mmCIF file of C-alpha atoms and ligand atoms in Angstrom:
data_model
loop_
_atom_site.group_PDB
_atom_site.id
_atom_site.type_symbol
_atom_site.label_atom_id
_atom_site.label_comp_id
_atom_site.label_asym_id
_atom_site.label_seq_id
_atom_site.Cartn_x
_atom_site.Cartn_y
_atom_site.Cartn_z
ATOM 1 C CA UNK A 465 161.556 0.719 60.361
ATOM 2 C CA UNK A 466 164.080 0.949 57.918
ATOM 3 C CA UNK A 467 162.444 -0.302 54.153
ATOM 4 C CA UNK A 468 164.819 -1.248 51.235
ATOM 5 C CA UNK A 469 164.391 -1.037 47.818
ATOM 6 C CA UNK A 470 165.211 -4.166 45.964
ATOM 7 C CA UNK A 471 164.795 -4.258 41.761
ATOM 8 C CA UNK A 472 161.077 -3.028 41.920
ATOM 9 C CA UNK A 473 160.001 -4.434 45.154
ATOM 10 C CA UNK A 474 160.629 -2.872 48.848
ATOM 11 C CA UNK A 475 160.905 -5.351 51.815
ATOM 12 C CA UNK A 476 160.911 -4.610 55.442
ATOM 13 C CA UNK A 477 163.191 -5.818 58.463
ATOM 14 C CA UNK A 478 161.341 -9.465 59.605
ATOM 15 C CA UNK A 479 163.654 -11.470 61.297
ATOM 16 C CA UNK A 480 166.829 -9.217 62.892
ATOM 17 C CA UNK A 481 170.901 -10.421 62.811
ATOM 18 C CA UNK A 482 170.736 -11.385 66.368
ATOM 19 C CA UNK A 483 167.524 -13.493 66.669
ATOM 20 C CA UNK A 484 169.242 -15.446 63.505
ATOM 21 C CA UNK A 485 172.288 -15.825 65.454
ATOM 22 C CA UNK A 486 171.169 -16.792 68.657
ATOM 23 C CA UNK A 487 168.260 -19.431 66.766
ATOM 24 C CA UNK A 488 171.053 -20.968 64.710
ATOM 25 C CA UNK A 489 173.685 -21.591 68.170
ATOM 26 C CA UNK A 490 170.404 -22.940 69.613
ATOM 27 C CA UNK A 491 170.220 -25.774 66.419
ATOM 28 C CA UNK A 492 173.785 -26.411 66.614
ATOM 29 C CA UNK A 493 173.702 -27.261 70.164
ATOM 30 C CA UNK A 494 170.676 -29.462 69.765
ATOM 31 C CA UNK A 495 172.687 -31.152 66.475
ATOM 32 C CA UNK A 496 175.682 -31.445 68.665
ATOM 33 C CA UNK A 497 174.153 -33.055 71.499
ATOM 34 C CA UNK A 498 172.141 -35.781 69.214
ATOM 35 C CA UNK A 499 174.985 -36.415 67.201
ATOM 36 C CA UNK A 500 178.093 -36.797 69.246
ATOM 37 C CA UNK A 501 180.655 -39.447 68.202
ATOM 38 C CA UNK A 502 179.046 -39.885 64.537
ATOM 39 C CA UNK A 503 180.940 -37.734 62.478
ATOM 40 C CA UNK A 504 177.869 -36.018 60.132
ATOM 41 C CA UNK A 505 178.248 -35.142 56.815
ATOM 42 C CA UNK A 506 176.534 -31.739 56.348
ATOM 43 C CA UNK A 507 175.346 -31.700 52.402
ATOM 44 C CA UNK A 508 174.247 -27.908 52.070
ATOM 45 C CA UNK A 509 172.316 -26.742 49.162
ATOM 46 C CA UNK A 510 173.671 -23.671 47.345
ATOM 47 C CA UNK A 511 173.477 -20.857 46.397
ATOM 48 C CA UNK A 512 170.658 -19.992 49.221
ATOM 49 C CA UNK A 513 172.162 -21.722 52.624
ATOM 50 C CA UNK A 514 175.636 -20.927 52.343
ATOM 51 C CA UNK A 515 175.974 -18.069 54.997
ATOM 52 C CA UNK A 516 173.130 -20.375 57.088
ATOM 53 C CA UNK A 517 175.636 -23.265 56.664
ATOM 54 C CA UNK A 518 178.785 -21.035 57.522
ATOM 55 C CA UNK A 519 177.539 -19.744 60.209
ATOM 56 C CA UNK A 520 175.726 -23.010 61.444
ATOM 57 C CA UNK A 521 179.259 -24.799 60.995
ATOM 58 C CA UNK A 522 180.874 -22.369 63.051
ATOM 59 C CA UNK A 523 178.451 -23.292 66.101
ATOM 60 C CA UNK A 524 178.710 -27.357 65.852
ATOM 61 C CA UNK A 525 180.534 -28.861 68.401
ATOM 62 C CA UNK A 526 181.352 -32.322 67.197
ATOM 63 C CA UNK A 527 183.474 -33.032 64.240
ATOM 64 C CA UNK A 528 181.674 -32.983 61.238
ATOM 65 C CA UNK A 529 182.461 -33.042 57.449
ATOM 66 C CA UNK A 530 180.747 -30.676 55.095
ATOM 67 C CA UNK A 531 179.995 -30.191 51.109
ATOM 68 C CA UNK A 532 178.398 -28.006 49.229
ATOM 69 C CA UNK A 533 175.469 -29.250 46.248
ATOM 70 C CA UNK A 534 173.964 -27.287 43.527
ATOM 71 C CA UNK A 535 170.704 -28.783 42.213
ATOM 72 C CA UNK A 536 169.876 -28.515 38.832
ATOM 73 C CA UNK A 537 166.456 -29.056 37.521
ATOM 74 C CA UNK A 538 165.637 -30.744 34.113
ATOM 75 C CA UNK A 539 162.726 -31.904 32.171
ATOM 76 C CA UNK A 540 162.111 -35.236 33.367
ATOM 77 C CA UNK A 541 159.383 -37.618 31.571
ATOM 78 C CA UNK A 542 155.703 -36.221 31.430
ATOM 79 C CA UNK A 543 155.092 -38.268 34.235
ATOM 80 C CA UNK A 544 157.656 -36.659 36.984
ATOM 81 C CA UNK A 545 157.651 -33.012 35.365
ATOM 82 C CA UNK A 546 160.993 -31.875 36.483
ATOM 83 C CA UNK A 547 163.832 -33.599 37.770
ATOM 84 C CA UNK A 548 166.439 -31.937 40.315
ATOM 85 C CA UNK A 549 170.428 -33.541 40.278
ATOM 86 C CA UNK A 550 172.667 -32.667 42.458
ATOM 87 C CA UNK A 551 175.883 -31.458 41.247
ATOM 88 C CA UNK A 552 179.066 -31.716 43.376
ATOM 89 C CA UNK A 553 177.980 -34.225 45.439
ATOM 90 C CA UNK A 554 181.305 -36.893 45.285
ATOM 91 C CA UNK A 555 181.051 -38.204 48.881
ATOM 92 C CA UNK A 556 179.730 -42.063 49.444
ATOM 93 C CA UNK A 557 176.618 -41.795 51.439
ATOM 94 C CA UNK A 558 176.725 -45.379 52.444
ATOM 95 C CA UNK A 559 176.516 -45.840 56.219
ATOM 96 C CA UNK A 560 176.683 -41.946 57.205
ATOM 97 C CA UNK A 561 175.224 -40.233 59.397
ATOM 98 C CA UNK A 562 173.422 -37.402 56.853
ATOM 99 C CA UNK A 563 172.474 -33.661 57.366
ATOM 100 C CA UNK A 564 170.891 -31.775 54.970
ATOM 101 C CA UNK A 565 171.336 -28.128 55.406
ATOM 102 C CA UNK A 566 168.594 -25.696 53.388
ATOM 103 C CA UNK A 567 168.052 -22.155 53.640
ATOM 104 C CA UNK A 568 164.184 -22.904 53.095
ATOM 105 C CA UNK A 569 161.420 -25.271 52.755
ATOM 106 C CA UNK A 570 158.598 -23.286 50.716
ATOM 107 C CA UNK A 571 156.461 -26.715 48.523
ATOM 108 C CA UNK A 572 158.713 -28.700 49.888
ATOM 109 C CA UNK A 573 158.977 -30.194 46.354
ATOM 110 C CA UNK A 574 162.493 -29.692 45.971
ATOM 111 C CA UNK A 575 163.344 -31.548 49.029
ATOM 112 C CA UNK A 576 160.738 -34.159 47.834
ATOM 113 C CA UNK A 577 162.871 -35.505 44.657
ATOM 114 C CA UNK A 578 166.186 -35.216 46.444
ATOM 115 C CA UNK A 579 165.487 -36.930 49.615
ATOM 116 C CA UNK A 580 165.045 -39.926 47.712
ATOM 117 C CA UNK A 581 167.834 -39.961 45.576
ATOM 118 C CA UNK A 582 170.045 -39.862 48.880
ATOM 119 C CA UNK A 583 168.119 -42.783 50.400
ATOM 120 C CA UNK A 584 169.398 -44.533 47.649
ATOM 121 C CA UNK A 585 173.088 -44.781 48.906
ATOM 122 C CA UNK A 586 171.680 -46.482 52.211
ATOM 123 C CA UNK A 587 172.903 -43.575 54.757
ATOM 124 C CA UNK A 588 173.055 -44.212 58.325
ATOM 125 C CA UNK A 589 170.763 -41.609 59.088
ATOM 126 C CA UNK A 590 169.105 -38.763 56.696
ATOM 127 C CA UNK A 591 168.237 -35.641 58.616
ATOM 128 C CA UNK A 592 166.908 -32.225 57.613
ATOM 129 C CA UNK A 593 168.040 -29.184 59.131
ATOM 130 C CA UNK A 594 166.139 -26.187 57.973
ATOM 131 C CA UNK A 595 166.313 -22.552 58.691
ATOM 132 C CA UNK A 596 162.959 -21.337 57.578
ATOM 133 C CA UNK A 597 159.759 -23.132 56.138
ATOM 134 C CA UNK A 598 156.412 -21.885 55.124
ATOM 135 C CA UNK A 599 153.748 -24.200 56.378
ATOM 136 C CA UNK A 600 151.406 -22.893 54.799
ATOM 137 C CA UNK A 601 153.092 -22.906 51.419
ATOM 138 C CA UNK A 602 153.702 -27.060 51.764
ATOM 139 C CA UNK A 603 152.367 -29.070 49.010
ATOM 140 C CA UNK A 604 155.083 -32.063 49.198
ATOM 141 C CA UNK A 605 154.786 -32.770 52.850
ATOM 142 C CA UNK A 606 159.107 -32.775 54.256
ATOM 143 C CA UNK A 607 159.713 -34.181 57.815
ATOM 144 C CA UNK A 608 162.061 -31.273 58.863
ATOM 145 C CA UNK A 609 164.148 -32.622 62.012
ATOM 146 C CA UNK A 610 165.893 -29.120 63.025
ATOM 147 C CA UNK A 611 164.175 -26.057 62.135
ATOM 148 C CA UNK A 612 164.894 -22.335 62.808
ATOM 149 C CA UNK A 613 161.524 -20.307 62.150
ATOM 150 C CA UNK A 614 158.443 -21.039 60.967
ATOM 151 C CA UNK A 615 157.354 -17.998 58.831
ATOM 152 C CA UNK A 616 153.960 -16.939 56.892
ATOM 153 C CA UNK A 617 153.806 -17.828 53.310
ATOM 154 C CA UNK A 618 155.327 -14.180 52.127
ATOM 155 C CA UNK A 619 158.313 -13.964 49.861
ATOM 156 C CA UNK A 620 161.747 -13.160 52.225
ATOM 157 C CA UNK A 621 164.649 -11.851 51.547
ATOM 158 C CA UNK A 622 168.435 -11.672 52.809
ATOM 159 C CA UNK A 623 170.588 -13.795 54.191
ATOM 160 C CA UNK A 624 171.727 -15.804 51.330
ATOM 161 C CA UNK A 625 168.138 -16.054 49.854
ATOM 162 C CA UNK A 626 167.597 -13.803 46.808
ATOM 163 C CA UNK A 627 165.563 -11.583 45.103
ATOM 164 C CA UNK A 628 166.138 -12.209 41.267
ATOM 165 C CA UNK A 629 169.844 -12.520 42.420
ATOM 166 C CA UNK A 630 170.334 -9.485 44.475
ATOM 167 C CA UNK A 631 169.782 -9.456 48.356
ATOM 168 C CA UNK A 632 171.718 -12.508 49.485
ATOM 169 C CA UNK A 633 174.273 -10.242 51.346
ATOM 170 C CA UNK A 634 171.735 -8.788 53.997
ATOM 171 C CA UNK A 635 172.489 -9.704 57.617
ATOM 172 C CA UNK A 636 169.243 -10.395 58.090
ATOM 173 C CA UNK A 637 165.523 -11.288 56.531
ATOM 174 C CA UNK A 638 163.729 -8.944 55.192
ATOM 175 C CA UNK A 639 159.862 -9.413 53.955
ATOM 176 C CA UNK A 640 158.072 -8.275 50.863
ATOM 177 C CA UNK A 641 155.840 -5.469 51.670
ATOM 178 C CA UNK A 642 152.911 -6.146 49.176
ATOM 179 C CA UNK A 643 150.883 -3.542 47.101
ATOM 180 C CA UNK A 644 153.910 -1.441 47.625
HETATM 181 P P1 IMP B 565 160.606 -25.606 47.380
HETATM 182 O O1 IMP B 565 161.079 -26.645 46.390
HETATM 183 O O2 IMP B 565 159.288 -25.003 46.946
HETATM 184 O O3 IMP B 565 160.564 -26.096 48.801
HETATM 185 O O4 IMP B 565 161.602 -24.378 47.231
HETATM 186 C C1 IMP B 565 162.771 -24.264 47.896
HETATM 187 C C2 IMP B 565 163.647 -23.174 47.273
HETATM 188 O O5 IMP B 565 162.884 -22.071 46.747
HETATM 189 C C3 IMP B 565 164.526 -22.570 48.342
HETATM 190 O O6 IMP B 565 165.719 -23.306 48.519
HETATM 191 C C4 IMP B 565 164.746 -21.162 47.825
HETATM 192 O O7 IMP B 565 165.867 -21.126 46.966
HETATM 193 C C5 IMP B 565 163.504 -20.823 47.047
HETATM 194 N N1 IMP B 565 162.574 -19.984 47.879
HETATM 195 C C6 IMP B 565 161.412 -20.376 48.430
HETATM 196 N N2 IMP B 565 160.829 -19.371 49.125
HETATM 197 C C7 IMP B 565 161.654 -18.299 49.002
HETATM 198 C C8 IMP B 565 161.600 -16.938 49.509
HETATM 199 O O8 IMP B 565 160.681 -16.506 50.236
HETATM 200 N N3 IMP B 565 162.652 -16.119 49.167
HETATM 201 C C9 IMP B 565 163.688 -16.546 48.374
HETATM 202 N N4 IMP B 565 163.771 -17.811 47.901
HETATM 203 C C10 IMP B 565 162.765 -18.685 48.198
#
């Protein structure tokens, strides 16, 4: 097994290129079939899903539109603690049919105070497409309607998620190997 070296922390292969591939055509085809005739909007959240929503894109079937968010956090009031926005999104959500696209679902808390804030606009449908959540990391429970893996609660790498900003290039996950 081939370990990398990553800043100060070495990971090890978890999930290989083609198991990715072949999960994501699997999704598509599912997302297809349930979603013929309604043009989606795909709203992917950067900078972690972009090669899952490139490549996820690439499967779909149907015509579908897709943009790409950033969400910043803030300092909300005491109350809410902090407070995501999305930046970039322009389109009107009003009547659409809705697809989130996220590279992960760890707490679930980001998903938590965003979900709502597009529920606002009244879309047709809100959906959640996910490629990897840790179940057992889930403090803000997120109804996930298309899901690639569910994965231990151990920090991954590759495949557009990062390490500290390094490691989003990698074909494929990698996991931290701890004590190492
Ligand atoms: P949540 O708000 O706790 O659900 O966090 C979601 C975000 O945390 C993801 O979109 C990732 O950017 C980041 N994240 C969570 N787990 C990991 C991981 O194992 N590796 C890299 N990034 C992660």
């Amino acid at each position: 097994m081939s370990v990398i070296q990553v800043h100060d922390k070495q990971f090890t292969p978890y999930i290989n290129a083609d198991k990715l591939q072949a999960r994501i055509q699997e999704l598509a085809a599912a997302i297809s079939n349930d979603l013929k005739g309604e043009k989606p909007l795909f709203i992917a959240i950067l900078n972690g899903s972009f090669m899952f929503a490139a490549d996820m894109f690439k499967y779909l079937t149907i015509e579908a539109e897709i943009s790409f968010i950033k969400l910043a956090s803030y300092k909300g009031m005491k109350s809410t603690g902090n407070v995501v926005q999305a930046i970039g999104l322009d389109e009107d959500l009003f009547g659409r049919t809705v697809v989130i696209l996220e590279d992960i679902v760890d707490t679930g808390k980001t998903l938590s105070q965003f979900l709502p804030q597009l529920e606002h606009q009244q879309p047709k449908k809100l959906l959640v497409t996910s490629l990897l959540t840790k179940p057992e990391a889930m403090k803000f429970p997120i109804k996930i309607d298309y899901l690639g893996f569910s994965v231990p609660n151990k920090f991954l790498l590759g495949y557009g998620l990062d390490y500290d900003g390094l490691g989003r290039n990698l074909p494929e996950i990698y996991q931290l190997v701890e004590n190492a």
